[in-house]
Coordinates of C-alpha atoms in Angstrom, one line a residue:
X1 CA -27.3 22.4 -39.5
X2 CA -27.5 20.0 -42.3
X3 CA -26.5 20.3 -45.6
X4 CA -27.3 18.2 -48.6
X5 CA -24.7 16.8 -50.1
X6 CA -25.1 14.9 -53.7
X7 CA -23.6 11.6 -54.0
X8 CA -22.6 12.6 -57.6
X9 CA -21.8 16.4 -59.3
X10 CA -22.8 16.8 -63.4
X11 CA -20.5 19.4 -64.9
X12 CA -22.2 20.8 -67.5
X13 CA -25.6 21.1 -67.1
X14 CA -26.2 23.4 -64.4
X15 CA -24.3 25.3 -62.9
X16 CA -22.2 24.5 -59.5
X17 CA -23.4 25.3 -56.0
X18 CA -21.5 25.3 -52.7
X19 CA -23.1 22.6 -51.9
X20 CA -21.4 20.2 -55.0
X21 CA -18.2 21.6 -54.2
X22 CA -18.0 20.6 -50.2
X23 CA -20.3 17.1 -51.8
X24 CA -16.5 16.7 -53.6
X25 CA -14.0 18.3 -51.7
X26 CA -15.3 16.7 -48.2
X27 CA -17.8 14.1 -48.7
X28 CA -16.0 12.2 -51.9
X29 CA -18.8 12.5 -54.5
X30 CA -18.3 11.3 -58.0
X31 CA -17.8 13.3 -60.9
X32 CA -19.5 12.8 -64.4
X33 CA -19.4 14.9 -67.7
X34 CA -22.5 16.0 -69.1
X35 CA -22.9 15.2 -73.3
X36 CA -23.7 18.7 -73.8
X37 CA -20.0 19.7 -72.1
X38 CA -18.8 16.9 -74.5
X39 CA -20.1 18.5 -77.3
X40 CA -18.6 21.9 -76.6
X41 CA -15.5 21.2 -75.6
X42 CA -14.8 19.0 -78.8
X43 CA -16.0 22.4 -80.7
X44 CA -14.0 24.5 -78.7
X45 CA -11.0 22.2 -79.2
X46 CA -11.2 22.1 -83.4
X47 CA -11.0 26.6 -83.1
X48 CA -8.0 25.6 -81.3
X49 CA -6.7 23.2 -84.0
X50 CA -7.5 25.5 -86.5
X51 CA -5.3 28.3 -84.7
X52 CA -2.4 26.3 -84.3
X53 CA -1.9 25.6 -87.9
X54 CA -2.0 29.6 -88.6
X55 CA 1.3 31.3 -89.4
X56 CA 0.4 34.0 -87.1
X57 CA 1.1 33.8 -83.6
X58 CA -1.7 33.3 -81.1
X59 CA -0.8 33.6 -77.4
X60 CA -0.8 30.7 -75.4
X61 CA -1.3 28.5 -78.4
X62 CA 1.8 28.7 -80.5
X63 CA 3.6 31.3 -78.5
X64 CA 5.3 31.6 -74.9
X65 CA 3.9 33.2 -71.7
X66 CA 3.5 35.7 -69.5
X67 CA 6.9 38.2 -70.4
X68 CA 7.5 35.8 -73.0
X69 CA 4.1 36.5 -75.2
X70 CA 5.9 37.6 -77.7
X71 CA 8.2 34.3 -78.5
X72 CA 7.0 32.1 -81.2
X73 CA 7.2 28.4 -80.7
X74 CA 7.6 26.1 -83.5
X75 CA 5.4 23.5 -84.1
X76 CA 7.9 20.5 -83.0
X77 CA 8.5 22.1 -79.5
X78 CA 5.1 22.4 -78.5
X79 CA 4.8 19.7 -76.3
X80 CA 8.1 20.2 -75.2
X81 CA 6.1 24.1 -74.3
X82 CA 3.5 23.0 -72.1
X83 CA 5.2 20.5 -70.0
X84 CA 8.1 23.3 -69.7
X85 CA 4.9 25.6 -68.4
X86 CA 3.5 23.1 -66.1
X87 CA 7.5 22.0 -64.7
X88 CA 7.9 25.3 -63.9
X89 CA 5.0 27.1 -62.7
X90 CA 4.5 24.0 -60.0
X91 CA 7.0 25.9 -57.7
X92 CA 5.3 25.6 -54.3
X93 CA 6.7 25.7 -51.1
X94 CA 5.9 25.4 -47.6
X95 CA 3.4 22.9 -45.8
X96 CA 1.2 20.6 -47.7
X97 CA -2.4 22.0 -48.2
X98 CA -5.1 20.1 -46.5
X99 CA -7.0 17.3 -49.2
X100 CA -10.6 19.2 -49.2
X101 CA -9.0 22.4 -50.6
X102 CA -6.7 20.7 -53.4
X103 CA -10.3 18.4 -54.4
X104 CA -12.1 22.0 -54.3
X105 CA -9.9 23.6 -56.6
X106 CA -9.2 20.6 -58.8
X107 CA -13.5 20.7 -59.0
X108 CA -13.7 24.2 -60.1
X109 CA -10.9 23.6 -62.3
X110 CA -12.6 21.0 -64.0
X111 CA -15.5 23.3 -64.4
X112 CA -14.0 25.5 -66.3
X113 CA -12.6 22.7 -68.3
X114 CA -15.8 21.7 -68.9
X115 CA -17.2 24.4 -70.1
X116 CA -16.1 24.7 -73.2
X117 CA -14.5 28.0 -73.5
X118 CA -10.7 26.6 -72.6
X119 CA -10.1 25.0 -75.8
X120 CA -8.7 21.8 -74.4
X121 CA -9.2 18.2 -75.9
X122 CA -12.3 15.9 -73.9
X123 CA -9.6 13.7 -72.7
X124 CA -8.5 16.6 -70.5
X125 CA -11.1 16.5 -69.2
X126 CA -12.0 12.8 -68.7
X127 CA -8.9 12.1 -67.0
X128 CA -9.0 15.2 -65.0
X129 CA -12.3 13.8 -63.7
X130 CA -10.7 9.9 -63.7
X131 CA -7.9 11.3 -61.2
X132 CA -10.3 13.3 -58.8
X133 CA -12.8 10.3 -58.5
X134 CA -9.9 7.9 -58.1
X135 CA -9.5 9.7 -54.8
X136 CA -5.5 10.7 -55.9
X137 CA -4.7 14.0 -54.5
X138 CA -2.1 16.1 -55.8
X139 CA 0.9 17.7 -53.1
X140 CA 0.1 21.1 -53.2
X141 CA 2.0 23.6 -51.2
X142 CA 1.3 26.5 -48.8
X143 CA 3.4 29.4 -51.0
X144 CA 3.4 29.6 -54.4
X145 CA 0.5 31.7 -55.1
X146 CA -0.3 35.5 -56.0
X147 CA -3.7 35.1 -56.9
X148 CA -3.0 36.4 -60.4
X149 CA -3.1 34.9 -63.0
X150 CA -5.0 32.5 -60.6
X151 CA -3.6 30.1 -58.7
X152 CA -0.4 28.9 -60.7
X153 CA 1.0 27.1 -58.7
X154 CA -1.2 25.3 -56.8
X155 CA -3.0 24.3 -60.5
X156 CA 0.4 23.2 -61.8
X157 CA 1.8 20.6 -58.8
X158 CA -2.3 19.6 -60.3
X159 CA -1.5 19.3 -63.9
X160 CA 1.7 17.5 -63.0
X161 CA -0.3 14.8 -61.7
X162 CA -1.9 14.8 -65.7
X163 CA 1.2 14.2 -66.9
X164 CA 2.4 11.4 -64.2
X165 CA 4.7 13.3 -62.6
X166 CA 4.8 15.0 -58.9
X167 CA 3.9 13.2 -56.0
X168 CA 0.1 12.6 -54.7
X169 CA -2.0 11.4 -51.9
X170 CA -4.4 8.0 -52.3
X171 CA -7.5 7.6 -51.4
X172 CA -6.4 4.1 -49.7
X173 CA -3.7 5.7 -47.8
X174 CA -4.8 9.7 -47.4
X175 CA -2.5 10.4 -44.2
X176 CA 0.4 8.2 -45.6
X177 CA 3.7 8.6 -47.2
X178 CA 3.4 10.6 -50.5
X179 CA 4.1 8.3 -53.9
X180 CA 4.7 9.3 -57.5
X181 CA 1.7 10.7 -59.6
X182 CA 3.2 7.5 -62.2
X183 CA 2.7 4.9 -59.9
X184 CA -1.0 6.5 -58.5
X185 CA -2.1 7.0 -61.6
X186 CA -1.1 3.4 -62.9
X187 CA -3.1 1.7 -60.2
X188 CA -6.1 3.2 -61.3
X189 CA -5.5 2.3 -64.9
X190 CA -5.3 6.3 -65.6
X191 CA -2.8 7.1 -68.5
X192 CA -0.6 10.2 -68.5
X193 CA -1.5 12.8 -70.4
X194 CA 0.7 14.4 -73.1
X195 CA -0.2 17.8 -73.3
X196 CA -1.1 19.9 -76.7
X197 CA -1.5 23.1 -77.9
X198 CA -2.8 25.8 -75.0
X199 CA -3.3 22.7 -72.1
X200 CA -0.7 23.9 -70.4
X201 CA -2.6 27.9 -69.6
X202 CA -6.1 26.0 -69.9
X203 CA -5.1 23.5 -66.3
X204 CA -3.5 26.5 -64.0
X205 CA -4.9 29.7 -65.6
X206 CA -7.7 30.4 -62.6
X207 CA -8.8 31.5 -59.5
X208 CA -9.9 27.8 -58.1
X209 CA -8.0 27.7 -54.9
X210 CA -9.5 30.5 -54.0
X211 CA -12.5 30.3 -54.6
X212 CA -12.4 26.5 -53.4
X213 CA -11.4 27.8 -50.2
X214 CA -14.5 30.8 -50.4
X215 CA -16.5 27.5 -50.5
X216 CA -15.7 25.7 -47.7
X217 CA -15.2 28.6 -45.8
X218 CA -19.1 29.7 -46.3
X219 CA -20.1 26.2 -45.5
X220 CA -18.2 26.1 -41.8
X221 CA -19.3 29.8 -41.1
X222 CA -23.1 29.1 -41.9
X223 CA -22.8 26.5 -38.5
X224 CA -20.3 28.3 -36.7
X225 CA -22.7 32.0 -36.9
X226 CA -25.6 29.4 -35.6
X227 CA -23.6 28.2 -32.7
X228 CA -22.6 31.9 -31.9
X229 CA -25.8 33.1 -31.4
X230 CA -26.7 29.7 -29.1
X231 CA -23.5 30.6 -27.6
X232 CA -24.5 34.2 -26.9
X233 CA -27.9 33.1 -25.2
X234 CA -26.5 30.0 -22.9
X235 CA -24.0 33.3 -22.0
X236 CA -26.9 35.4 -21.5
X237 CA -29.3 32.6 -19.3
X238 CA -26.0 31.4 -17.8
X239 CA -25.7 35.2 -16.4
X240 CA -29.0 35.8 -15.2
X241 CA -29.5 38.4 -18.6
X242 CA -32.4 39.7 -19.9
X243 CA -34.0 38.6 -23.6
X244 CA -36.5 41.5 -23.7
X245 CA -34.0 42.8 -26.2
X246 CA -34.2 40.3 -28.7
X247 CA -37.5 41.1 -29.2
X248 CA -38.6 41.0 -33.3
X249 CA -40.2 44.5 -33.0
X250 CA -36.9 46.0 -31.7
X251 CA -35.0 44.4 -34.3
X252 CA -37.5 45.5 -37.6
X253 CA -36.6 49.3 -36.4
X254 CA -33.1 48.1 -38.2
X255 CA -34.2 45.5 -40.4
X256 CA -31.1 43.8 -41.2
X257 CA -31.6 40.3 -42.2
X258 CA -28.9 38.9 -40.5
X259 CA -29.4 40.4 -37.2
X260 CA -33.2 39.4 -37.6
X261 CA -32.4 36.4 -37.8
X262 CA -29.4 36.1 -35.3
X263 CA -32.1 37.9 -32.6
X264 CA -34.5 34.9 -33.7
X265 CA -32.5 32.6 -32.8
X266 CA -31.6 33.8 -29.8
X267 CA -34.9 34.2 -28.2
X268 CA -35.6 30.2 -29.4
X269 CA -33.1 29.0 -27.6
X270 CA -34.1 31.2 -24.4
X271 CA -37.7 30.1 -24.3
X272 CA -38.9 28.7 -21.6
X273 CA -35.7 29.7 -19.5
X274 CA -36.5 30.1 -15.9
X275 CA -32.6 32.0 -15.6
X276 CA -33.3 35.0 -17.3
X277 CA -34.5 38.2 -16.3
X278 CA -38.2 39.0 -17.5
X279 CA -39.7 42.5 -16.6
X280 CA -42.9 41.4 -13.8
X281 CA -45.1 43.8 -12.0
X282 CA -44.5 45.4 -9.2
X283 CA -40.5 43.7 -9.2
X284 CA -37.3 45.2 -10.1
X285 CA -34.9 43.6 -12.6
X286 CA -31.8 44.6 -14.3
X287 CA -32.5 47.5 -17.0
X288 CA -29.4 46.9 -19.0
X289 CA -26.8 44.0 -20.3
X290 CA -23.4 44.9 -21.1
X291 CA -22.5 45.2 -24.8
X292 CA -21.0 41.7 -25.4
X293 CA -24.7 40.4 -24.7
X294 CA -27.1 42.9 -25.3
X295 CA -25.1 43.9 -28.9
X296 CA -25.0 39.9 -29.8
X297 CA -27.4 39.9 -32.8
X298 CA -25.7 43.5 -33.9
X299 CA -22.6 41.9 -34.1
X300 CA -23.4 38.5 -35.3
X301 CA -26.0 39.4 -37.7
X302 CA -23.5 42.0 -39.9
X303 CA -21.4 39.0 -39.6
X304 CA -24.7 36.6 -41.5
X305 CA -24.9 39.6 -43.7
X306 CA -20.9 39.6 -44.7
X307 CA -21.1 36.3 -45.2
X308 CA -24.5 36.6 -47.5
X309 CA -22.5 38.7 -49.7
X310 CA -19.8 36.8 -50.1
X311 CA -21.7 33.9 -51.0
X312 CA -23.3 36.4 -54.1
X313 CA -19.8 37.0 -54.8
X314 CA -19.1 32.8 -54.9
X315 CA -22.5 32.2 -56.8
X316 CA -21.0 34.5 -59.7
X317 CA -17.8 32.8 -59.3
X318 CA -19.5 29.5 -59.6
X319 CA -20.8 30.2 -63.0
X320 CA -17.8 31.8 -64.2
X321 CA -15.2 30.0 -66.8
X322 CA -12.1 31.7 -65.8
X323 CA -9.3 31.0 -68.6
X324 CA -6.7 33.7 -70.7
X325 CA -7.0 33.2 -73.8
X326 CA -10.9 31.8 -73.9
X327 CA -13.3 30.3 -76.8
X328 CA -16.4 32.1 -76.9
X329 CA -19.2 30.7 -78.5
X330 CA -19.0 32.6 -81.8
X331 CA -15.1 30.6 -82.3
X332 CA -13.3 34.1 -81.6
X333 CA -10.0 33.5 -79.2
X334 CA -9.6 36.3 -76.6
X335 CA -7.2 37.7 -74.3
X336 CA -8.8 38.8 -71.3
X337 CA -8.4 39.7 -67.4
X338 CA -10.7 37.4 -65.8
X339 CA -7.8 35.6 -63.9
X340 CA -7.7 38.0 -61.5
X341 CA -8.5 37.2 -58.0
X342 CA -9.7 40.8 -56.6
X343 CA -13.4 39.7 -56.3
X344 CA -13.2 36.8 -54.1
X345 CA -9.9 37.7 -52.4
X346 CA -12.0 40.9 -50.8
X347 CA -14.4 39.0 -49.8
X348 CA -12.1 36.6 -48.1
X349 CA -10.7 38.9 -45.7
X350 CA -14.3 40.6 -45.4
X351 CA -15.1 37.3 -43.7
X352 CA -11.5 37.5 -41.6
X353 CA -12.9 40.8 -40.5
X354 CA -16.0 39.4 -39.3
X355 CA -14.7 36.3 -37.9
X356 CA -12.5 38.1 -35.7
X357 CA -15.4 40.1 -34.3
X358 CA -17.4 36.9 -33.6
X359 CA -14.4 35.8 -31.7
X360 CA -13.9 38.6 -30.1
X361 CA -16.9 39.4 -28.8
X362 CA -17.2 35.7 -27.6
X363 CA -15.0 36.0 -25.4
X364 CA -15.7 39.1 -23.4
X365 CA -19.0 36.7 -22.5
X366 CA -16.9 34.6 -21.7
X367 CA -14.5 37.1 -19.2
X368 CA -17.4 37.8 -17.6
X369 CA -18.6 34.1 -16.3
X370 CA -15.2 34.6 -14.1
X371 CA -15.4 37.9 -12.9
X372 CA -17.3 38.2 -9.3
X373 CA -17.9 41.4 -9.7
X374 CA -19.7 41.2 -13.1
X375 CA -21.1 37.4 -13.3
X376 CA -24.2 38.2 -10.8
X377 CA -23.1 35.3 -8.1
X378 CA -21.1 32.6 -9.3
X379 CA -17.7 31.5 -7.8
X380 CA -14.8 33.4 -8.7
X381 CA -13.4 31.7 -12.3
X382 CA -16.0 29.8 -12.2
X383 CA -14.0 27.3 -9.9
X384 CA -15.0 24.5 -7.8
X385 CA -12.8 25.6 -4.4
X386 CA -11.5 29.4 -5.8
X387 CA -8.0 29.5 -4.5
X388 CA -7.9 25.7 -4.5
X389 CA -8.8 25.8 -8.0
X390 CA -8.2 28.2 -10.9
X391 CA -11.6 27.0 -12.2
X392 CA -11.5 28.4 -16.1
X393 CA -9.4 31.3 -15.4
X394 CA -6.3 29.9 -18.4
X395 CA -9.2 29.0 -20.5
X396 CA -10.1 32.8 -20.9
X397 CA -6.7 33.2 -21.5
X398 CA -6.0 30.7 -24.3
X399 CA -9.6 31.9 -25.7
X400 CA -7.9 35.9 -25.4
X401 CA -5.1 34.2 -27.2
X402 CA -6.8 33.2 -30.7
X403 CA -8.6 36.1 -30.2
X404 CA -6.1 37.9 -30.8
X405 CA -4.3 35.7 -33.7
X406 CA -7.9 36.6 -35.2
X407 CA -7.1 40.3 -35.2
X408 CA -4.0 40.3 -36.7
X409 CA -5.5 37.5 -39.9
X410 CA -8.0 40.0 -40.5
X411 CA -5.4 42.6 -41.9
X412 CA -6.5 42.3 -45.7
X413 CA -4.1 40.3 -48.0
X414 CA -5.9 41.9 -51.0
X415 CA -4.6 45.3 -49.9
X416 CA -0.8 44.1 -50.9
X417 CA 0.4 43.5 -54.3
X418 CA 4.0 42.7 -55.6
X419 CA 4.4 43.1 -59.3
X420 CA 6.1 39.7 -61.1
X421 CA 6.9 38.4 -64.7
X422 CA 8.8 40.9 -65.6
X423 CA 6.1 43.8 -64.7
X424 CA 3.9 41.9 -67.1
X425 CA 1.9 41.1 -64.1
X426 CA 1.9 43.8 -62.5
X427 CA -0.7 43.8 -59.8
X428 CA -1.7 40.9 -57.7
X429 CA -4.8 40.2 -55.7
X430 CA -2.9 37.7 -52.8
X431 CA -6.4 36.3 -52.6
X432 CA -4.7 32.5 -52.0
X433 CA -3.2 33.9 -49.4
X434 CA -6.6 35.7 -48.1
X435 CA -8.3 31.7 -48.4
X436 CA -5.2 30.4 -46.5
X437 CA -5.5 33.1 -43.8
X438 CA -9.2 32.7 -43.3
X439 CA -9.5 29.0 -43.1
X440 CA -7.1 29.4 -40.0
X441 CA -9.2 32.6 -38.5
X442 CA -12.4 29.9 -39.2
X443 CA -10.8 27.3 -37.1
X444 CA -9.7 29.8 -33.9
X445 CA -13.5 31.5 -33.6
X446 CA -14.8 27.2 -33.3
X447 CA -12.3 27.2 -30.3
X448 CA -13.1 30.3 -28.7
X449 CA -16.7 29.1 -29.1
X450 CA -16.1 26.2 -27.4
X451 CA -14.6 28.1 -24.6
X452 CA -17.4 29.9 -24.1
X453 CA -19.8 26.9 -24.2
X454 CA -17.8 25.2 -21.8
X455 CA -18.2 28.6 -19.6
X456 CA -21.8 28.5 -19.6
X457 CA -22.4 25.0 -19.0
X458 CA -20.3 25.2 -16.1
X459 CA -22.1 28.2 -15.1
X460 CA -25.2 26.0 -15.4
X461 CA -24.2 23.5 -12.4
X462 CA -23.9 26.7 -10.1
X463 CA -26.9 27.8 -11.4
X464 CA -28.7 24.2 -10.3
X465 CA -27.2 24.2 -7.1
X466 CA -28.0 27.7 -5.8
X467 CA -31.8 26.8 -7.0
X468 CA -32.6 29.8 -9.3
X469 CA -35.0 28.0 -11.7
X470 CA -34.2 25.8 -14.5
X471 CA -32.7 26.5 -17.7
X472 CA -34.4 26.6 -21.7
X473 CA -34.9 23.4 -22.7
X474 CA -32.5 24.0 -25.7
X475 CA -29.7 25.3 -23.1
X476 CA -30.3 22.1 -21.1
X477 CA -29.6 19.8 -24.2
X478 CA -26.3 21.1 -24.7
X479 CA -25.4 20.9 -21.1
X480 CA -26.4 17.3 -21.0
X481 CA -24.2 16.7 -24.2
X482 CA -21.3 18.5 -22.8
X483 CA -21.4 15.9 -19.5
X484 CA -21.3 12.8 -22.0
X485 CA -17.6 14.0 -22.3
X486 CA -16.6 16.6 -19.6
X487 CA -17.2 16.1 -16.1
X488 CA -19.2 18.6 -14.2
X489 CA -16.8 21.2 -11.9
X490 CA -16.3 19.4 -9.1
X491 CA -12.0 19.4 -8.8
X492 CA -9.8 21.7 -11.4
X493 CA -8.6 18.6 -14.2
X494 CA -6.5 19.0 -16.9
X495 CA -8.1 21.5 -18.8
X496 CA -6.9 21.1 -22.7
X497 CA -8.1 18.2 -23.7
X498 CA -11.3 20.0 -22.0
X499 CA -11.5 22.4 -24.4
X500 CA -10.7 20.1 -27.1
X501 CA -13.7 18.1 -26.4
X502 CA -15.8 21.3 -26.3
X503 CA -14.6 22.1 -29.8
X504 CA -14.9 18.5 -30.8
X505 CA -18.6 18.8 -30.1
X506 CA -18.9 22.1 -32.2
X507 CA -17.5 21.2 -35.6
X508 CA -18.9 17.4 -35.1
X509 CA -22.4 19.1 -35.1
X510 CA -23.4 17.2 -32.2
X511 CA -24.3 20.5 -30.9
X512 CA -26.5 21.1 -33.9
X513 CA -28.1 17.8 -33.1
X514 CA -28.3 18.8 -29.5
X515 CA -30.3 21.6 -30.0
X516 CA -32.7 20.3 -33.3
X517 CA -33.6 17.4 -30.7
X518 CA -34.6 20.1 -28.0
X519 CA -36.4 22.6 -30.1
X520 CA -37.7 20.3 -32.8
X521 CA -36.7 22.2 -36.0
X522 CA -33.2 23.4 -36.7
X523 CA -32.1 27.0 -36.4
X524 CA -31.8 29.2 -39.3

């Protein structure tokens, strides 16, 4: 499946799609500020202004944080305020995070930014804009994050790269050693910024990693949920099934979309396939599948339909400008609870959930390819010489393995919450930690996907041999990519890098390829 992706994102116009965030965090496209942003966030700033010359305290503007709300700064120590803010909230820990989720976030934080409801000066935002285009990516950290207010401190080891300080990636040297914000910023004739009145809360006050991670997450499932269903089919033809049962009039007696659709795409990549069982006249053939492939587009469709909502959930989150305090329009200055991550975190681990399903019923398909007494004629593990050979009997086990990983990621993060700053903040949504769990659950169902591919193309060759019939056109593609880079079964070989070809071929979408070529439109 192909996505467009815009060589360049507006901010400010329109609002942002999925699409512009994986076009920045992925694919490198430019950033440029809209004259109507311009316009609102210098109005926005002069409320600001306005506020901070007031005798009266205004949080976040002339007062402290959090616990401290309720300490007044002077007007001298102001700067001295936010870069104390931004110091100490970028207090990560752990393993750096991967490039496309710090871009994601810094995107959606620039968003807000933009918006106009933050309150910060335009050249916030131009050099916010300047450092993400320049390709220089801020070290951001596993831990640090409770998902309320935000992310904290995966925005603030950002905003430290405002203020040249921190260490960053380059776009010229990605996977190389770290270097210093100063001397990144430097080279790409970007100054430092020195931060004013409410900056500091304006750059880390929001849900961004998050819902960065929401993003990217929705774009890998919307070709992973394809290749399941193509998965479940070769399974199906590869075991001599039936597809009466993906028939559209069985599937409208429970019409939901996604399993419409996953049923649809099922019997696409079936037609024409000489393997599977058809009722005929007068001749018997098997009544039933088992569960794992008769139940496919049950299982995969509520997964299409999980994901459908959480992409209504990003849409709204997309359109959001998620700050405490915020400008509205009418130049009032508001405390508010927007910050917190509860919508998006759910969602996250809805999708854990459903990705650990997927997986899981993946590979009892997969189980039964090297069971003789369930795979209808093929060799025991599917092996070459059984007893010489093991054939793909570890595979199953390495695929059982993530499998169950998967279960134990899809315990909800948003369930836990541990109060912090002094019980000011007092319950926590954990939704970074949701985003970090899922993008690891995301990864495991492409292997055990792969696994299963490589299971039915194998099962394929014994197919050929024995003479059955030939397979669907579509299944045949995708066997005849798989032999570009994995031999047919003719001796047991070293089987990991095996599988890592046959994930490889997944998230490359030369599967997706594959199978557009063979059926001549792409699946939905």
């Amino acid at each position: 499946m192909t996505a467009f992706h815009p060589a360049t994102v507006v901010l400010g116009d329109a609002p942002l799609t999925v699409a512009d965030v994986v076009s920045v965090a992925r694919h490198d496209a430019r950033i440029t500020i809209s004259d109507s942003s311009r316009q609102r966030v210098a109005a926005s700033r002069r409320v600001i202004e306005d506020l901070a010359n007031d005798t009266r305290p205004h949080y976040g503007i002339s007062t402290g944080f959090g616990a401290l709300a309720n300490v007044q700064i002077p007007v001298e120590k102001r700067q001295q305020l936010q870069r104390s803010l931004i110091r100490s909230h970028a207090a990560g820990t752990g393993s750096e995070v991967e490039r496309e989720v710090v871009r994601a976030l810094m995107l959606l934080r620039l968003n807000t930014l933009a918006s106009g409801r933050t309150g910060v000066r335009l050249e916030v935002v131009e050099t916010y804009a300047a450092i993400i285009n320049a390709g220089i990516t801020p070290v951001v950290h596993e831990y640090g994050s409770l998902g309320c207010s935000g992310d904290l401190s995966p925005l603030a080891h950002c905003a430290l790269t405002l203020m040249g300080e921190g260490h960053v990636r380059t776009a010229a040297e990605p996977d190389g050693p770290t270097v210093p914000a100063a001397t990144a910023l430097a080279a790409a004739g970007i100054e430092p910024l020195v931060l004013a009145e409410k900056e500091g809360l304006a750059l880390i006050n929001g849900t961004d990693g998050m819902l960065g991670m929401l993003c990217l997450a929705l774009t890998d499932l919307a070709s992973l949920l394809t290749i399941a269903d193509v998965s479940a089919a070769a399974s199906i033809e590869g075991l001599t099934g039936t597809d009466a049962v993906f028939a559209a009039d069985l599937h409208a007696l429970r019409p939901h979309p996604g399993q419409a659709t996953s049923a649809a795409n099922m019997l696409r990549v079936l037609e024409n396939s000489q393997l599977v069982q058809r009722p005929r006249e007068g001749e018997f053939t098997r009544v039933q599948d088992a569960y794992s492939l008769r139940c496919a587009p049950q299982v995969h469709g509520a997964a299409r339909d999980t994901a459908a909502h959480a992409a209504r959930v990003a849409s709204v989150e997309l359109v959001s400008a998620i700050d405490n305090p915020v400008v509205l329009p009418d130049g009032r200055v508001e405390s508010n609870g927007n910050f917190h991550g509860a919508p998006i975190g759910y969602v996250l681990d809805f999708l854990a959930i459903a990705v650990a399903d997927v997986a899981s019923i993946s590979e009892r398909r997969t189980d039964r390819f090297l069971d003789v007494t369930r795979n209808h004629g093929l060799p025991p593990f599917l092996a070459a010489d059984a007893g010489l050979d093991s054939g793909l009997m570890i595979a199953q086990y390495t695929a059982a393995g993530i499998v169950s990983e998967l279960k134990r990621l899809a315990a909800p993060a948003s369930v836990d919450s541990i109060p912090s700053s002094a019980m000011q903040e007092d319950h926590v949504s954990m939704g970074w930690a949701a985003g970090r769990k899922l993008r690891r659950s995301i990864d495991g169902l492409a292997r055990v996907l792969g696994i299963e591919l490589l299971a039915s193309t194998r099962a394929l060759d014994f197919r050929a041999a024995s003479g059955l019939g030939e397979p669907a056109p579509a299944t045949a593609a995708i066997h005849a990519l798989f032999r570009t880079r994995i031999p047919a079964p003719e001796t047991d070989i070293f089987l990991s890098p095996t599988i890592t070809a046959a994930h490889e071929l997944i998230v490359s979408g030369a599967v997706h390829s594959a199978l557009t070529g063979a059926l001549g439109a792409p699946l939905d």
